[in-house]
Amino acid sequence: MLPVTIGIIIGGIISCQTAINSRLRAFIGSPYQASFVSFTIGTLFLALVTLASHQSLGVSSQLLAQEPWWLWIGGFLGVIFLTTNILLFPHIGAVQTAIMPILGQVLMGLLIDTFGWLTATQQSLTPARFIGVILVLIGILVTVALPDILQHQTTTTTSGNPWPWRLLGIIGGALGAVQTTINGHLGVVLHSAVHASFISFLIGAMTLLVIVFVVDRNLSHIANATGHGKPWWIWLGGLLGGIFVLGNTYLAPILGTGQTVVFALLGQLTGGLLIDQFGLLGAKRNPTMPVQFLGLLCLVGGVILIRLF
């Protein structure tokens, strides 16, 4: 029961990180520089935790030589997942930008566990688990998309064929699930979830630094988030992101990628609804609709089926 609780809690943490990073991005202006700040702070936090646990920050050349190349790309995949969300929004709108990556995460998590990809422990796809996955997807759609449909809000902001962008969103979400699996296995190899999370964040921060200098050509926008009137907590997003990745890295070998993703999504959606309901962390207050609670109940039912069967 403890791993399940941890999964839900870190999902709630990531919803807080999303709200915090949105404020940071509003001050900085550049989404890439805001993401770089978040990754850098997360890297420093995980470095301190790694050192405090009396472990080295590096890895041996022998380990680099004997392990598969894909073991080291978790941070890179995390950046792709993050950047995909930034690119999707202008083309398919907020609702589909939220839904498509989640769909990719859930489906890829199911495939990884069912076929034992990337050294994951194989878990049979029983009829009950399949029904559970369907309930999870329905619950996500009802919680995230249905309220906007009922209010007749458009989900597409530009003209053109949206399907390539939808497919990109699904692929980005799938890579997020792959990242969870890779980081989990790296934690097993290094005998430390903290060390593995640090390496993932470090690679992610280095990747984002390259993107920033290609797109923005400098880091000058970061100064916009400093000075009078800027809340101190806008700098905590990276720390929360570090905790989230650390939790996923710890849970993936225990629960499997699919369950880790689903429990985190349950916490994320619940946390997101609470933030909207009460306007927490500077978010615009957006009262929760009754149908969204029904969606959460459907999601919980699916989670129970996946966990117990």
Coordinates of C-alpha atoms in Angstrom, one line a residue:
M1 CA 0.0 0.0 0.0
L2 CA 2.9 2.4 0.7
P3 CA 4.1 2.4 -2.9
V4 CA 0.6 3.2 -4.1
T5 CA 0.4 6.1 -1.6
I6 CA 3.8 7.4 -2.8
G7 CA 2.7 7.2 -6.4
I8 CA -0.5 9.3 -5.7
I9 CA 1.4 11.8 -3.6
I10 CA 4.1 12.5 -6.2
G11 CA 1.3 12.9 -8.8
G12 CA -0.1 15.6 -6.5
I13 CA 3.4 17.1 -6.3
I14 CA 3.7 17.3 -10.1
S15 CA 0.4 19.2 -10.3
C16 CA 1.8 21.8 -7.9
Q17 CA 5.0 21.9 -10.0
T18 CA 3.0 22.6 -13.1
A19 CA 1.2 25.6 -11.4
I20 CA 4.5 26.9 -10.0
N21 CA 6.4 26.6 -13.3
S22 CA 3.5 28.4 -15.1
R23 CA 4.1 31.4 -12.9
L24 CA 7.8 31.2 -13.4
R25 CA 7.3 31.0 -17.2
A26 CA 5.0 34.1 -17.0
F27 CA 7.8 36.1 -15.4
I28 CA 10.7 34.8 -17.6
G29 CA 8.8 34.9 -20.8
S30 CA 10.7 32.0 -22.5
P31 CA 9.3 28.5 -21.9
Y32 CA 12.7 27.0 -22.6
Q33 CA 14.6 29.2 -20.2
A34 CA 11.9 28.6 -17.5
S35 CA 12.3 24.8 -18.1
F36 CA 16.1 25.1 -17.9
V37 CA 15.8 26.9 -14.6
S38 CA 13.5 24.2 -13.3
F39 CA 15.8 21.4 -14.4
T40 CA 18.9 23.1 -13.0
I41 CA 17.3 23.6 -9.6
G42 CA 16.1 20.0 -9.6
T43 CA 19.6 18.8 -10.6
L44 CA 21.2 20.8 -7.7
F45 CA 18.7 19.4 -5.3
L46 CA 19.3 15.8 -6.3
A47 CA 23.0 16.3 -6.3
L48 CA 22.9 17.4 -2.7
V49 CA 20.7 14.4 -1.7
T50 CA 23.0 12.1 -3.6
L51 CA 26.1 13.5 -1.8
A52 CA 24.2 13.4 1.6
S53 CA 23.6 9.7 1.0
H54 CA 27.4 9.2 0.7
Q55 CA 27.3 8.4 -3.0
S56 CA 29.4 9.6 -5.9
L57 CA 27.8 11.9 -8.5
G58 CA 29.6 10.2 -11.3
V59 CA 29.6 6.7 -12.8
S60 CA 32.5 4.4 -13.6
S61 CA 33.8 3.9 -17.2
Q62 CA 33.3 0.2 -16.7
L63 CA 29.6 0.7 -16.1
L64 CA 29.3 3.0 -19.1
A65 CA 30.8 0.3 -21.3
Q66 CA 28.9 -2.7 -20.1
E67 CA 25.3 -1.2 -19.9
P68 CA 23.1 -0.6 -22.9
W69 CA 23.2 2.9 -24.4
W70 CA 19.5 3.6 -23.8
L71 CA 20.1 3.5 -20.0
W72 CA 21.4 7.0 -20.1
I73 CA 18.8 8.8 -22.2
G74 CA 16.1 9.1 -19.6
G75 CA 16.8 12.8 -19.1
F76 CA 16.8 13.5 -22.8
L77 CA 13.4 11.8 -23.2
G78 CA 12.1 13.9 -20.3
V79 CA 13.1 17.1 -22.2
I80 CA 11.3 15.8 -25.4
F81 CA 8.2 15.1 -23.3
L82 CA 8.3 18.7 -21.9
T83 CA 9.1 20.4 -25.2
T84 CA 6.3 18.5 -26.9
N85 CA 3.8 20.0 -24.6
I86 CA 5.1 23.5 -25.3
L87 CA 4.9 22.9 -29.1
L88 CA 1.4 21.3 -29.0
F89 CA -0.6 24.1 -27.3
P90 CA -0.8 26.6 -30.2
H91 CA -1.9 23.8 -32.6
I92 CA -4.5 21.8 -30.6
G93 CA -5.3 23.8 -27.6
A94 CA -5.1 23.2 -23.8
V95 CA -7.4 20.2 -23.5
Q96 CA -5.9 18.1 -26.2
T97 CA -2.4 19.1 -25.1
A98 CA -3.3 17.6 -21.7
I99 CA -5.1 14.5 -23.0
M100 CA -2.8 13.3 -25.8
P101 CA 0.4 12.9 -23.8
I102 CA -1.6 11.2 -21.0
L103 CA -3.0 8.7 -23.5
G104 CA 0.5 8.0 -24.7
Q105 CA 1.8 7.5 -21.2
V106 CA -1.0 5.0 -20.2
L107 CA -0.8 3.0 -23.4
M108 CA 3.0 2.8 -23.5
G109 CA 3.1 1.9 -19.8
L110 CA 0.7 -1.0 -20.5
L111 CA 2.8 -2.2 -23.4
I112 CA 6.0 -2.1 -21.5
D113 CA 4.6 -4.1 -18.6
T114 CA 2.8 -6.6 -20.8
F115 CA 5.8 -7.4 -23.0
G116 CA 8.6 -6.8 -20.5
W117 CA 10.3 -4.2 -22.7
L118 CA 13.5 -2.5 -21.5
T119 CA 14.1 -5.2 -18.8
A120 CA 10.8 -4.4 -17.1
T121 CA 9.2 -7.2 -15.1
Q122 CA 6.5 -8.7 -17.4
Q123 CA 2.9 -8.5 -16.1
S124 CA 0.1 -10.4 -17.8
L125 CA -2.7 -8.4 -19.3
T126 CA -5.7 -10.0 -17.6
P127 CA -9.3 -9.1 -18.6
A128 CA -9.7 -7.2 -15.3
R129 CA -6.5 -5.1 -15.9
F130 CA -7.6 -4.3 -19.5
I131 CA -11.0 -3.1 -18.2
G132 CA -9.1 -1.1 -15.6
V133 CA -7.1 0.6 -18.2
I134 CA -10.3 1.5 -20.2
L135 CA -11.8 2.9 -17.0
V136 CA -8.7 5.0 -16.4
L137 CA -8.8 6.4 -19.9
I138 CA -12.5 7.2 -19.6
G139 CA -11.9 8.8 -16.2
I140 CA -9.2 11.0 -17.7
L141 CA -11.4 12.1 -20.6
V142 CA -14.3 12.9 -18.3
T143 CA -12.1 14.8 -15.8
V144 CA -10.1 16.8 -18.4
A145 CA -12.0 17.1 -21.6
L146 CA -15.7 16.8 -20.9
P147 CA -16.1 20.0 -18.9
D148 CA -14.8 22.0 -21.9
I149 CA -17.0 20.2 -24.3
L150 CA -20.1 20.9 -22.1
Q151 CA -19.1 24.5 -22.0
H152 CA -18.7 24.5 -25.8
Q153 CA -15.1 25.7 -25.6
T154 CA -12.9 25.1 -28.6
T155 CA -9.9 22.9 -28.2
T156 CA -8.1 23.9 -31.4
T157 CA -6.4 27.3 -31.7
T158 CA -5.1 27.2 -35.2
S159 CA -6.3 26.0 -38.6
G160 CA -4.8 23.0 -40.4
N161 CA -4.8 19.3 -39.9
P162 CA -4.6 18.6 -36.1
W163 CA -3.8 14.9 -36.4
P164 CA 0.0 15.1 -36.8
W165 CA 0.1 17.2 -33.7
R166 CA -2.2 14.8 -31.8
L167 CA 0.1 12.0 -32.9
L168 CA 3.1 14.0 -31.7
G169 CA 1.4 14.4 -28.3
I170 CA 0.8 10.7 -28.0
I171 CA 4.4 9.9 -28.9
G172 CA 5.7 12.5 -26.4
G173 CA 3.6 10.9 -23.7
A174 CA 4.8 7.4 -24.6
L175 CA 8.4 8.7 -24.3
G176 CA 7.5 9.9 -20.8
A177 CA 6.5 6.3 -19.9
V178 CA 9.8 5.0 -21.4
Q179 CA 11.7 7.6 -19.3
T180 CA 10.1 6.2 -16.2
T181 CA 11.1 2.6 -17.1
I182 CA 14.7 3.6 -18.0
N183 CA 15.2 5.7 -14.8
G184 CA 13.8 2.8 -12.7
H185 CA 16.2 0.3 -14.3
L186 CA 19.1 2.8 -13.9
G187 CA 18.2 3.0 -10.2
V188 CA 18.5 -0.7 -9.9
V189 CA 21.9 -0.8 -11.8
L190 CA 23.3 2.0 -9.6
H191 CA 21.6 0.6 -6.4
S192 CA 20.3 4.1 -5.8
A193 CA 17.1 5.8 -7.1
V194 CA 18.5 9.2 -5.9
H195 CA 21.7 8.8 -8.0
A196 CA 19.8 7.7 -11.0
S197 CA 17.4 10.6 -10.7
F198 CA 20.3 13.0 -10.5
I199 CA 21.9 11.7 -13.7
S200 CA 18.5 11.9 -15.5
F201 CA 18.1 15.5 -14.4
L202 CA 21.7 16.5 -15.2
I203 CA 21.3 15.1 -18.8
G204 CA 18.0 16.9 -19.1
A205 CA 19.4 20.2 -17.9
M206 CA 22.4 19.9 -20.4
T207 CA 19.9 19.2 -23.2
L208 CA 17.8 22.2 -22.3
L209 CA 20.9 24.4 -22.2
V210 CA 21.6 23.5 -25.8
I211 CA 18.0 24.2 -26.8
V212 CA 18.0 27.6 -25.0
F213 CA 21.1 28.8 -26.9
V214 CA 19.7 27.5 -30.2
V215 CA 16.3 29.1 -29.8
D216 CA 16.9 32.1 -27.5
R217 CA 20.6 32.5 -27.9
N218 CA 21.1 33.7 -24.3
L219 CA 19.8 33.3 -20.7
S220 CA 18.9 37.0 -20.2
H221 CA 15.2 36.4 -19.6
I222 CA 15.9 34.6 -16.3
A223 CA 16.6 37.9 -14.6
N224 CA 12.9 38.9 -15.2
A225 CA 11.9 36.5 -12.4
T226 CA 14.0 38.2 -9.8
G227 CA 13.4 41.4 -7.9
H228 CA 10.6 43.0 -5.9
G229 CA 7.2 41.6 -6.2
K230 CA 8.3 38.2 -7.4
P231 CA 7.1 35.4 -5.0
W232 CA 9.9 33.2 -3.7
W233 CA 8.1 30.0 -4.3
I234 CA 8.3 30.3 -8.1
W235 CA 11.8 28.8 -7.7
L236 CA 10.5 25.6 -6.1
G237 CA 9.3 23.9 -9.3
G238 CA 12.6 22.2 -9.9
L239 CA 12.8 20.8 -6.4
L240 CA 9.3 19.3 -6.8
G241 CA 10.2 17.9 -10.2
G242 CA 13.2 16.3 -8.6
I243 CA 11.0 14.6 -6.0
F244 CA 8.6 13.5 -8.7
V245 CA 11.3 11.9 -10.8
L246 CA 12.9 10.3 -7.7
G247 CA 9.6 8.8 -6.8
N248 CA 9.0 7.4 -10.2
T249 CA 12.5 6.0 -10.3
Y250 CA 11.9 4.3 -7.0
L251 CA 8.5 3.0 -7.9
A252 CA 8.9 1.7 -11.4
P253 CA 10.9 -1.5 -10.5
I254 CA 8.3 -2.2 -7.7
L255 CA 5.0 -1.4 -9.3
G256 CA 5.9 -1.6 -13.0
T257 CA 5.7 1.3 -15.4
G258 CA 2.0 1.1 -16.1
Q259 CA 0.9 1.2 -12.4
T260 CA 3.5 3.9 -11.6
V261 CA 2.1 6.1 -14.4
V262 CA -1.5 5.5 -13.5
F263 CA -1.1 6.2 -9.8
A264 CA 0.8 9.4 -10.5
L265 CA -1.9 10.5 -12.9
L266 CA -4.6 10.0 -10.3
G267 CA -2.6 12.2 -7.9
Q268 CA -1.9 14.7 -10.6
L269 CA -5.5 15.1 -11.7
T270 CA -6.8 15.3 -8.1
G271 CA -4.2 17.9 -7.3
G272 CA -5.0 19.8 -10.4
L273 CA -8.7 19.9 -9.5
L274 CA -7.9 21.2 -6.0
I275 CA -5.6 23.9 -7.4
D276 CA -8.3 25.0 -9.8
Q277 CA -11.1 24.9 -7.2
F278 CA -9.3 27.1 -4.7
G279 CA -7.0 29.1 -7.0
L280 CA -3.9 27.9 -5.2
L281 CA -0.3 28.9 -6.1
G282 CA -1.5 31.9 -8.1
A283 CA -3.6 29.9 -10.5
K284 CA -6.9 31.4 -11.8
R285 CA -9.8 30.0 -9.8
N286 CA -11.8 27.6 -11.9
P287 CA -14.5 25.8 -9.8
T288 CA -14.7 22.0 -10.3
M289 CA -17.7 20.6 -12.1
P290 CA -19.6 17.6 -10.6
V291 CA -18.9 15.6 -13.7
Q292 CA -15.1 15.9 -12.9
F293 CA -15.7 14.1 -9.6
L294 CA -17.4 11.3 -11.5
G295 CA -14.4 11.1 -13.8
L296 CA -12.1 10.8 -10.8
L297 CA -14.3 8.0 -9.4
C298 CA -14.1 6.2 -12.7
L299 CA -10.3 6.7 -12.6
V300 CA -10.1 5.3 -9.0
G301 CA -12.2 2.2 -10.1
G302 CA -9.8 1.6 -12.9
V303 CA -6.8 2.0 -10.6
I304 CA -8.3 -0.6 -8.2
L305 CA -8.8 -3.1 -11.0
I306 CA -5.2 -2.6 -12.3
R307 CA -3.7 -2.9 -8.8
L308 CA -5.7 -5.9 -7.5
F309 CA -6.0 -8.0 -10.7

